[in-house]
Short mmCIF file of C-alpha atoms and ligand atoms in Angstrom, two decimals:
data_model
loop_
_atom_site.label_atom_id
_atom_site.label_comp_id
_atom_site.label_asym_id
_atom_site.label_seq_id
_atom_site.Cartn_x
_atom_site.Cartn_y
_atom_site.Cartn_z
CA UNK A 1 -2.95 -14.23 24.76
CA UNK A 2 -3.55 -11.04 22.75
CA UNK A 3 -4.76 -10.97 19.16
CA UNK A 4 -1.33 -10.34 17.74
CA UNK A 5 0.23 -13.18 19.62
CA UNK A 6 -2.56 -15.59 18.76
CA UNK A 7 -2.35 -14.77 15.07
CA UNK A 8 1.41 -15.13 15.05
CA UNK A 9 1.17 -18.46 16.77
CA UNK A 10 -1.21 -19.69 14.09
CA UNK A 11 1.15 -18.59 11.33
CA UNK A 12 4.07 -20.15 13.12
CA UNK A 13 2.33 -23.48 13.13
CA UNK A 14 2.27 -23.34 9.36
CA UNK A 15 5.84 -22.12 9.07
CA UNK A 16 7.16 -24.84 11.36
CA UNK A 17 5.24 -27.86 10.20
CA UNK A 18 7.03 -30.27 7.94
CA UNK A 19 3.85 -30.96 6.02
CA UNK A 20 0.84 -28.79 5.35
CA UNK A 21 -2.26 -30.96 5.20
CA UNK A 22 -5.97 -30.67 5.85
CA UNK A 23 -5.59 -31.51 9.49
CA UNK A 24 -3.08 -28.76 10.12
CA UNK A 25 -5.17 -26.33 8.16
CA UNK A 26 -8.27 -27.14 10.22
CA UNK A 27 -6.29 -26.57 13.38
CA UNK A 28 -4.95 -23.23 12.17
CA UNK A 29 -8.42 -22.14 11.10
CA UNK A 30 -9.73 -22.97 14.57
CA UNK A 31 -6.91 -20.93 16.11
CA UNK A 32 -7.75 -17.99 13.87
CA UNK A 33 -11.43 -18.20 14.75
CA UNK A 34 -10.73 -18.26 18.44
CA UNK A 35 -8.33 -15.30 18.22
CA UNK A 36 -10.69 -13.16 16.14
CA UNK A 37 -13.75 -13.88 18.25
CA UNK A 38 -11.83 -13.05 21.37
CA UNK A 39 -10.89 -9.72 19.78
CA UNK A 40 -14.63 -9.14 19.43
CA UNK A 41 -14.83 -9.50 15.67
CA UNK A 42 -18.39 -10.35 14.68
CA UNK A 43 -18.87 -14.12 14.75
CA UNK A 44 -20.53 -14.30 11.37
CA UNK A 45 -17.73 -12.31 9.82
CA UNK A 46 -15.17 -14.60 11.43
CA UNK A 47 -16.89 -17.65 10.00
CA UNK A 48 -17.11 -16.12 6.54
CA UNK A 49 -13.46 -15.22 6.48
CA UNK A 50 -12.12 -18.45 7.90
CA UNK A 51 -14.28 -20.51 5.56
CA UNK A 52 -12.83 -18.59 2.65
CA UNK A 53 -9.33 -19.18 3.93
CA UNK A 54 -9.92 -22.90 4.27
CA UNK A 55 -11.55 -23.20 0.90
CA UNK A 56 -8.89 -21.26 -0.94
CA UNK A 57 -6.07 -23.05 0.83
CA UNK A 58 -7.47 -26.42 -0.14
CA UNK A 59 -8.60 -25.69 -3.67
CA UNK A 60 -6.31 -23.13 -5.15
CA UNK A 61 -3.03 -24.07 -6.71
CA UNK A 62 -0.14 -21.97 -5.48
CA UNK A 63 1.49 -19.99 -8.30
CA UNK A 64 4.44 -21.68 -9.88
CA UNK A 65 7.50 -21.69 -7.65
CA UNK A 66 5.56 -20.78 -4.52
CA UNK A 67 5.33 -23.40 -1.82
CA UNK A 68 1.94 -24.35 -0.41
CA UNK A 69 3.10 -23.15 2.98
CA UNK A 70 3.91 -19.66 1.79
CA UNK A 71 0.80 -19.56 -0.29
CA UNK A 72 -1.47 -20.34 2.65
CA UNK A 73 0.16 -17.64 4.72
CA UNK A 74 -0.43 -15.15 1.94
CA UNK A 75 -4.07 -16.27 1.63
CA UNK A 76 -4.57 -15.71 5.36
CA UNK A 77 -2.97 -12.31 5.03
CA UNK A 78 -5.24 -11.37 2.13
CA UNK A 79 -8.42 -12.54 3.77
CA UNK A 80 -7.70 -10.89 7.11
CA UNK A 81 -6.93 -7.74 5.20
CA UNK A 82 -10.39 -7.84 3.67
CA UNK A 83 -12.02 -7.42 7.08
CA UNK A 84 -9.94 -4.37 7.99
CA UNK A 85 -11.41 -2.20 5.28
CA UNK A 86 -9.51 0.14 3.02
CA UNK A 87 -8.50 2.91 5.37
CA UNK A 88 -7.99 6.36 3.92
CA UNK A 89 -4.87 8.46 3.87
CA UNK A 90 -5.36 11.99 5.18
CA UNK A 91 -5.00 14.80 2.69
CA UNK A 92 -1.99 16.95 3.46
CA UNK A 93 -3.15 20.47 2.71
CA UNK A 94 -5.29 23.36 3.94
CA UNK A 95 -8.55 22.11 5.40
CA UNK A 96 -11.12 22.37 8.16
CA UNK A 97 -11.55 19.32 10.30
CA UNK A 98 -14.50 18.84 12.62
CA UNK A 99 -14.14 16.18 15.29
CA UNK A 100 -17.30 14.62 16.66
CA UNK A 101 -18.02 11.87 19.18
CA UNK A 102 -19.48 10.95 22.53
CA UNK A 103 -18.03 11.65 25.98
CA UNK A 104 -14.48 10.69 26.73
CA UNK A 105 -13.74 9.02 23.40
CA UNK A 106 -10.57 11.03 22.96
CA UNK A 107 -11.65 14.03 20.86
CA UNK A 108 -9.61 16.68 22.64
CA UNK A 109 -6.50 14.52 22.84
CA UNK A 110 -6.88 13.61 19.17
CA UNK A 111 -7.29 17.27 18.21
CA UNK A 112 -3.83 17.87 19.65
CA UNK A 113 -2.38 14.82 17.93
CA UNK A 114 -3.78 15.92 14.59
CA UNK A 115 -2.43 19.43 15.09
CA UNK A 116 1.01 17.97 15.65
CA UNK A 117 0.62 15.71 12.62
CA UNK A 118 -0.18 18.56 10.21
CA UNK A 119 2.26 20.98 11.77
CA UNK A 120 5.08 18.52 11.19
CA UNK A 121 4.08 18.44 7.56
CA UNK A 122 4.71 22.12 7.22
CA UNK A 123 1.19 23.51 7.61
CA UNK A 124 0.07 26.23 10.00
CA UNK A 125 -2.48 24.81 12.39
CA UNK A 126 -5.02 26.20 14.86
CA UNK A 127 -7.35 24.48 17.32
CA UNK A 128 -10.83 25.75 18.07
CA UNK A 129 -12.87 24.76 21.11
CA UNK A 130 -16.61 24.73 20.38
CA UNK A 131 -17.53 23.05 23.66
CA UNK A 132 -19.74 25.62 25.35
CA UNK A 133 -21.02 23.30 28.07
CA UNK A 134 -18.03 22.52 30.19
CA UNK A 135 -16.15 25.58 31.40
CA UNK A 136 -12.95 23.56 31.67
CA UNK A 137 -13.09 22.33 28.07
CA UNK A 138 -11.24 25.32 26.63
CA UNK A 139 -8.54 25.08 29.27
CA UNK A 140 -7.97 21.41 28.42
CA UNK A 141 -7.68 22.18 24.71
CA UNK A 142 -5.35 25.07 25.46
CA UNK A 143 -3.02 22.78 27.36
CA UNK A 144 -3.02 20.28 24.55
CA UNK A 145 -2.33 23.08 22.04
CA UNK A 146 0.57 24.29 24.12
CA UNK A 147 2.13 20.84 24.15
CA UNK A 148 2.25 20.76 20.37
CA UNK A 149 2.97 24.46 19.90
CA UNK A 150 -0.12 25.69 18.07
CA UNK A 151 -2.67 28.36 19.05
CA UNK A 152 -6.03 27.44 20.55
CA UNK A 153 -9.09 29.65 20.17
CA UNK A 154 -12.19 29.60 22.31
CA UNK A 155 -14.71 31.69 24.23
CA UNK A 156 -15.50 30.11 27.55
CA UNK A 157 -18.35 32.54 28.21
CA UNK A 158 -20.19 32.05 24.96
CA UNK A 159 -23.29 29.85 25.20
CA UNK A 160 -23.92 29.12 21.53
CA UNK A 161 -21.29 27.20 19.55
CA UNK A 162 -22.46 28.57 16.21
CA UNK A 163 -22.10 32.16 17.35
CA UNK A 164 -18.72 31.25 18.77
CA UNK A 165 -17.51 29.99 15.40
CA UNK A 166 -18.71 33.18 13.67
CA UNK A 167 -17.00 35.37 16.25
CA UNK A 168 -13.70 33.56 16.04
CA UNK A 169 -13.68 33.09 12.26
CA UNK A 170 -11.47 36.13 11.71
CA UNK A 171 -8.80 34.69 13.99
CA UNK A 172 -8.63 31.05 12.98
CA UNK A 173 -9.13 31.56 9.26
CA UNK A 174 -5.52 32.72 8.98
CA UNK A 175 -4.40 29.16 9.55
CA UNK A 176 -4.15 26.50 6.89
CA UNK A 177 -5.48 23.62 8.95
CA UNK A 178 -8.19 24.38 11.49
CA UNK A 179 -9.31 21.61 13.81
CA UNK A 180 -12.61 21.98 15.65
CA UNK A 181 -13.05 20.11 18.92
CA UNK A 182 -16.70 19.65 19.82
CA UNK A 183 -18.56 18.90 23.04
CA UNK A 184 -19.13 15.28 23.95
CA UNK A 185 -22.47 13.86 25.03
CA UNK A 186 -23.52 10.70 26.74
CA UNK A 187 -25.65 9.63 23.81
CA UNK A 188 -26.36 10.57 20.24
CA UNK A 189 -29.66 12.28 21.06
CA UNK A 190 -31.70 14.79 19.11
CA UNK A 191 -30.15 17.71 20.93
CA UNK A 192 -26.61 16.71 20.04
CA UNK A 193 -27.62 16.01 16.47
CA UNK A 194 -29.23 19.38 16.01
CA UNK A 195 -26.20 21.09 17.42
CA UNK A 196 -23.77 19.12 15.28
CA UNK A 197 -25.73 19.89 12.14
CA UNK A 198 -25.85 23.61 12.85
CA UNK A 199 -22.19 23.60 13.76
CA UNK A 200 -21.30 21.73 10.62
CA UNK A 201 -23.06 24.35 8.56
CA UNK A 202 -21.28 27.18 10.33
CA UNK A 203 -17.84 25.58 10.00
CA UNK A 204 -18.13 24.21 6.48
CA UNK A 205 -15.66 21.40 7.23
CA UNK A 206 -13.75 19.44 4.61
CA UNK A 207 -13.59 16.53 7.01
CA UNK A 208 -16.11 15.40 9.60
CA UNK A 209 -14.30 12.79 11.61
CA UNK A 210 -15.79 10.59 14.29
CA UNK A 211 -13.51 9.87 17.22
CA UNK A 212 -14.23 6.43 18.63
CA UNK A 213 -12.83 4.53 21.56
CA UNK A 214 -11.65 1.14 20.27
CA UNK A 215 -12.06 -0.56 23.63
CA UNK A 216 -15.78 -0.82 22.95
CA UNK A 217 -15.09 -3.38 20.21
CA UNK A 218 -17.93 -4.23 17.84
CA UNK A 219 -20.11 -1.55 19.39
CA UNK A 220 -17.98 0.94 17.52
CA UNK A 221 -19.71 -0.13 14.32
CA UNK A 222 -23.13 0.82 15.58
CA UNK A 223 -21.94 4.20 16.75
CA UNK A 224 -20.19 4.90 13.47
CA UNK A 225 -23.35 3.95 11.61
CA UNK A 226 -25.52 6.29 13.69
CA UNK A 227 -23.19 9.25 13.38
CA UNK A 228 -22.73 8.66 9.71
CA UNK A 229 -26.47 8.65 9.07
CA UNK A 230 -26.95 11.74 11.19
CA UNK A 231 -24.13 14.06 10.17
CA UNK A 232 -22.30 12.37 7.31
CA UNK A 233 -18.79 11.29 8.19
CA UNK A 234 -15.73 11.49 5.99
CA UNK A 235 -13.68 9.30 8.28
CA UNK A 236 -13.13 7.69 11.65
CA UNK A 237 -10.29 7.81 14.14
CA UNK A 238 -10.08 4.88 16.53
CA UNK A 239 -8.44 5.80 19.81
CA UNK A 240 -6.99 3.71 22.62
CA UNK A 241 -5.84 1.01 20.23
CA UNK A 242 -2.86 0.57 22.54
CA UNK A 243 -4.74 -1.17 25.28
CA UNK A 244 -7.63 -2.46 23.28
CA UNK A 245 -8.01 -6.22 23.38
CA UNK A 246 -11.03 -5.54 21.20
CA UNK A 247 -9.29 -3.36 18.65
CA UNK A 248 -9.81 -5.97 15.92
CA UNK A 249 -13.52 -5.94 16.57
CA UNK A 250 -13.70 -2.16 16.47
CA UNK A 251 -11.73 -1.98 13.22
CA UNK A 252 -13.70 -4.65 11.42
CA UNK A 253 -17.05 -3.27 12.60
CA UNK A 254 -16.22 0.24 11.44
CA UNK A 255 -14.89 -1.11 8.14
CA UNK A 256 -18.27 -2.73 7.54
CA UNK A 257 -20.09 0.57 7.78
CA UNK A 258 -18.03 1.87 4.87
CA UNK A 259 -16.66 4.81 6.86
CA UNK A 260 -12.89 4.66 6.35
CA UNK A 261 -10.58 4.56 9.37
CA UNK A 262 -8.03 7.31 8.83
CA UNK A 263 -5.91 7.23 11.96
CA UNK A 264 -5.50 5.14 15.06
CA UNK A 265 -4.56 6.50 18.46
CA UNK A 266 -2.06 4.35 20.27
CA UNK A 267 -1.45 6.15 23.55
CA UNK A 268 -2.03 9.27 25.59
CA UNK A 269 0.94 11.22 24.28
CA UNK A 270 0.75 13.64 21.40
CA UNK A 271 2.94 11.52 19.16
CA UNK A 272 0.76 8.44 19.63
CA UNK A 273 -1.11 8.76 16.37
CA UNK A 274 -0.69 6.64 13.27
CA UNK A 275 -2.08 6.94 9.79
CA UNK A 276 -4.10 3.77 9.40
CA UNK A 277 -2.74 1.64 6.61
CA UNK A 278 -4.53 -1.73 6.77
CA UNK A 279 -1.77 -3.66 5.05
CA UNK A 280 0.96 -2.33 7.25
CA UNK A 281 -1.17 -2.63 10.35
CA UNK A 282 -1.94 -6.27 9.67
CA UNK A 283 1.62 -7.12 8.75
CA UNK A 284 2.76 -5.70 12.03
CA UNK A 285 0.02 -7.48 13.91
CA UNK A 286 1.22 -10.71 12.36
CA UNK A 287 4.76 -9.79 13.33
CA UNK A 288 5.97 -9.66 9.78
CA UNK A 289 7.18 -7.10 7.35
CA UNK A 290 5.24 -7.26 4.15
CA UNK A 291 4.68 -11.00 4.40
CA UNK A 292 3.85 -11.61 0.84
CA UNK A 293 6.69 -9.62 -0.62
CA UNK A 294 9.11 -11.30 1.72
CA UNK A 295 7.90 -14.77 0.83
CA UNK A 296 8.20 -14.04 -2.85
CA UNK A 297 11.70 -12.73 -2.49
CA UNK A 298 12.97 -15.59 -0.44
CA UNK A 299 11.44 -18.06 -2.77
CA UNK A 300 13.00 -16.27 -5.67
CA UNK A 301 16.37 -16.24 -3.97
CA UNK A 302 16.27 -19.76 -2.60
CA UNK A 303 19.31 -18.98 -0.46
CA UNK A 304 21.28 -22.19 -0.78
CA UNK A 305 20.43 -23.91 2.42
CA UNK A 306 23.61 -25.78 3.16
CA UNK A 307 25.76 -22.74 2.56
CA UNK A 308 23.48 -20.59 4.67
CA UNK A 309 23.61 -23.07 7.53
CA UNK A 310 27.40 -23.13 7.39
CA UNK A 311 27.62 -19.39 7.46
CA UNK A 312 25.52 -19.24 10.55
CA UNK A 313 27.68 -21.87 12.19
CA UNK A 314 30.69 -19.59 11.70
CA UNK A 315 32.63 -22.26 9.81
CA UNK A 316 32.33 -21.19 6.25
CA UNK A 317 34.58 -20.73 3.32
CA UNK A 318 34.55 -18.20 0.53
CA UNK A 319 32.67 -20.73 -1.50
CA UNK A 320 29.73 -20.74 0.90
CA UNK A 321 29.74 -17.00 0.92
CA UNK A 322 29.87 -17.06 -2.84
CA UNK A 323 26.78 -19.24 -3.06
CA UNK A 324 24.74 -16.90 -0.91
CA UNK A 325 26.10 -13.76 -2.51
CA UNK A 326 25.48 -15.08 -5.96
CA UNK A 327 21.78 -15.31 -5.17
CA UNK A 328 21.63 -11.89 -3.63
CA UNK A 329 23.67 -10.16 -6.31
CA UNK A 330 20.86 -10.56 -8.80
CA UNK A 331 19.66 -7.11 -9.89
CA UNK A 332 17.17 -5.52 -7.53
CA UNK A 333 16.93 -8.46 -5.17
CA UNK A 334 18.71 -6.84 -2.25
CA UNK A 335 16.62 -3.73 -2.69
CA UNK A 336 13.41 -5.71 -2.64
CA UNK A 337 14.50 -7.65 0.39
CA UNK A 338 15.31 -4.53 2.33
CA UNK A 339 12.06 -2.82 1.43
CA UNK A 340 10.06 -5.77 2.67
CA UNK A 341 11.61 -5.86 6.11
CA UNK A 342 9.63 -4.65 9.10
CA UNK A 343 9.89 -0.91 9.51
CA UNK A 344 12.74 0.27 11.64
CA UNK A 345 14.80 -2.81 10.92
CA UNK A 346 15.04 -1.71 7.35
CA UNK A 347 16.16 1.83 7.83
CA UNK A 348 18.74 1.57 5.10
CA UNK A 349 19.96 4.56 3.18
CA UNK A 350 19.71 4.54 -0.58
CA UNK A 351 23.42 5.23 -0.88
CA UNK A 352 24.38 2.32 1.34
CA UNK A 353 22.09 0.08 -0.62
CA UNK A 354 23.65 1.04 -3.93
CA UNK A 355 27.12 0.47 -2.57
CA UNK A 356 26.14 -2.97 -1.30
CA UNK A 357 24.73 -3.88 -4.66
CA UNK A 358 27.91 -2.78 -6.37
CA UNK A 359 30.07 -4.65 -3.89
CA UNK A 360 28.08 -7.82 -4.36
CA UNK A 361 28.46 -7.62 -8.07
CA UNK A 362 32.18 -6.82 -7.95
CA UNK A 363 32.92 -9.55 -5.45
CA UNK A 364 31.04 -12.05 -7.48
CA UNK A 365 33.07 -11.24 -10.56
CA UNK A 366 36.28 -11.65 -8.54
CA UNK A 367 35.19 -14.94 -7.06
CA UNK A 368 34.35 -16.20 -10.52
CA UNK A 369 38.09 -16.04 -11.24
CA UNK A 370 39.13 -18.07 -8.23
CA UNK A 371 39.82 -21.77 -8.36
CA UNK A 372 37.78 -24.27 -6.42
CA UNK A 373 40.78 -24.76 -4.12
CA UNK A 374 41.01 -21.05 -3.39
CA UNK A 375 37.32 -20.79 -2.63
CA UNK A 376 37.56 -23.67 -0.20
CA UNK A 377 40.76 -22.41 1.46
CA UNK A 378 40.83 -18.65 1.19
CA UNK A 379 43.94 -18.53 3.44
CA UNK A 380 46.12 -19.60 0.51
CA UNK A 381 45.19 -16.53 -1.50
CA UNK A 382 48.33 -14.42 -1.34
CA UNK A 383 50.87 -12.68 -3.56
CA UNK A 384 50.79 -14.03 -7.08
CA UNK A 385 47.39 -15.61 -6.62
CA UNK A 386 45.96 -12.19 -5.88
CA UNK A 387 47.54 -10.81 -9.04
CA UNK A 388 46.24 -13.68 -11.14
CA UNK A 389 42.69 -13.35 -9.77
CA UNK A 390 42.75 -9.60 -10.32
CA UNK A 391 43.87 -10.01 -13.92
CA UNK A 392 41.34 -12.76 -14.56
CA UNK A 393 38.44 -10.73 -13.27
CA UNK A 394 39.52 -7.39 -14.68
CA UNK A 395 39.55 -5.90 -11.18
CA UNK A 396 42.46 -4.45 -9.23
CA UNK A 397 44.54 -6.39 -6.66
CA UNK A 398 43.28 -3.89 -4.10
CA UNK A 399 39.72 -5.05 -4.74
CA UNK A 400 40.71 -8.68 -4.35
CA UNK A 401 42.24 -7.85 -0.98
CA UNK A 402 39.13 -5.92 -0.07
CA UNK A 403 37.01 -8.98 -0.76
CA UNK A 404 39.26 -11.12 1.43
CA UNK A 405 38.99 -8.55 4.16
CA UNK A 406 35.20 -8.64 3.92
CA UNK A 407 35.24 -12.39 4.18
CA UNK A 408 37.45 -12.33 7.28
CA UNK A 409 35.28 -9.65 8.85
CA UNK A 410 32.10 -11.58 8.16
CA UNK A 411 33.62 -14.67 9.72
CA UNK A 412 34.73 -12.79 12.74
CA UNK A 413 31.40 -11.04 13.15
CA UNK A 414 29.49 -14.27 12.95
CA UNK A 415 31.87 -16.01 15.32
CA UNK A 416 31.37 -13.11 17.69
CA UNK A 417 27.69 -13.77 17.53
CA UNK A 418 28.26 -17.20 18.96
CA UNK A 419 27.94 -15.75 22.41
CA UNK A 420 24.58 -14.42 21.40
CA UNK A 421 22.70 -17.66 21.03
CA UNK A 422 19.32 -16.09 20.60
CA UNK A 423 20.46 -13.95 17.71
CA UNK A 424 22.09 -16.92 16.05
CA UNK A 425 18.98 -19.00 16.41
CA UNK A 426 16.87 -16.32 14.82
CA UNK A 427 19.27 -15.92 11.95
CA UNK A 428 19.54 -19.63 11.40
CA UNK A 429 15.81 -19.95 11.36
CA UNK A 430 15.38 -17.11 8.93
CA UNK A 431 17.90 -18.52 6.56
CA UNK A 432 16.30 -21.92 6.82
CA UNK A 433 12.68 -20.96 6.54
CA UNK A 434 12.80 -17.42 5.41
CA UNK A 435 9.34 -16.92 6.78
CA UNK A 436 9.25 -16.09 10.40
CA UNK A 437 10.48 -12.69 11.47
CA UNK A 438 8.30 -12.70 14.50
CA UNK A 439 10.62 -14.20 17.05
N1 LIG B 501 -4.38 4.92 26.09
C1 LIG B 501 -4.94 5.89 25.37
N2 LIG B 501 -5.63 6.85 25.97
C2 LIG B 501 -6.18 7.82 25.21
C3 LIG B 501 -6.04 7.83 23.80
N3 LIG B 501 -6.71 8.90 23.32
C4 LIG B 501 -7.23 9.53 24.41
N4 LIG B 501 -6.94 8.88 25.54
C5 LIG B 501 -7.33 9.22 26.93
O1 LIG B 501 -8.74 9.19 27.01
C6 LIG B 501 -9.21 10.13 27.95
C7 LIG B 501 -10.29 11.01 27.35
O2 LIG B 501 -9.71 11.80 26.33
P1 LIG B 501 -10.30 13.21 25.89
O3 LIG B 501 -9.45 13.67 24.75
O4 LIG B 501 -10.46 14.13 27.04
O5 LIG B 501 -11.71 12.77 25.36
P2 LIG B 501 -12.88 13.71 24.82
O6 LIG B 501 -13.59 12.95 23.77
O7 LIG B 501 -12.37 15.03 24.44
O8 LIG B 501 -13.78 13.82 26.12
P3 LIG B 501 -15.00 14.86 26.37
O9 LIG B 501 -14.54 16.18 25.88
O10 LIG B 501 -15.19 14.81 27.83
O11 LIG B 501 -16.16 14.31 25.64
C8 LIG B 501 -7.99 10.91 28.40
O12 LIG B 501 -7.56 10.40 29.63
C9 LIG B 501 -6.94 10.61 27.31
O13 LIG B 501 -5.64 10.67 27.82
C10 LIG B 501 -5.28 6.77 23.17
O14 LIG B 501 -5.12 6.67 21.95
N5 LIG B 501 -4.75 5.83 24.02
MG1 LIG B 502 -12.95 16.96 25.07
#
């Protein structure tokens, strides 16, 4: 079981249980410990964090209106976040970036990914190969550069990287973002250090970024420490996070050194680079959108359970719909809900959102003018009833018909979902618990 899965399982235990007590909490804490240690997070750190989780969960009072269950999940989220560090967003603007690191950590690949990243943000980008040891190094960088459509500069015959930088200065300085790929070594020895220091002086970089392979887990911390002391880092990029069972260990160890993780590499392709945002990263690891925001919203909305259950069953009346809509028509609620959904799911256009908000409000006003009987049996709403409801609500008969159409469409859509049992289960669960988007 991977880290993500193990963490999700622990959260699910809380979401599913009918009662949250000390026993359950102890079990969840044990699950968390096991998952984190397996991901190579330092044992002492794991103990510190899980003790804090347990203590806070037992002692602190959840804020008013927040259930203990939701509160514990948010405490876990907060505490896990504390071990991931702060991250650091890259500056989008002209700059010189020097990539350093040992053999095979992913420097050259990452140089290409970064070039693509800045190019897509409207900056002109050039790559420079300062590896004067391996004859093939320039060719590799050139291929990478070609893939992302930026120029690569190098001098395969030059023996001194500092002279190389001076000679090429005239060419690369025309570009807004210049990324320097450096030669790898098997160890951070004196020779490499001397070279990196001289090179750093010649380049005058705005960023000195260490490229680290996340599959080495905790060891990444020691390497970051050593490089930081030797050349002064402005950031770290962790590569190979895609296959890294030890990614959690690498992240937490680097975070402890104080060097911020700026990006993570998640594959071999040029687009496999992500700005590292600890909150978003963790939320995704836990299989949730912004957990806390979502919890707050659902608690605020308290979607009337019975009505929600009926809607999912496909046998619902306008009244059930009214109950749910009434909750969601409160100003800003829909907007907040959408913005808290996992990325991709929530790709909703501003315009569509505004229209939905307006519809909800209009429909609610119309339903306020219906009788109990009409809400329970919407089929009877015809002719003069439509006129009466329209007059009562100050809306047009056309709008009343539109509402009825929406209701019939919703019914049909949900009935159609009957065939899709999995989807229905998920929806039912979400409406019931409002907490688990992971399944
Ligand atoms: N899965 C995965 N593979 C990666 C990632 N980044 C780099 N690699 C692979 O790691 C290997 C080494 O990458 P390079 O970019 O050549 O590493 P380097 O640090 O430039 O190596 P040297 O120049 O020899 O020191 C290549 O096979 C890359 O495809 C990543 O984020 N995920
Ligand atoms: Mg290389």
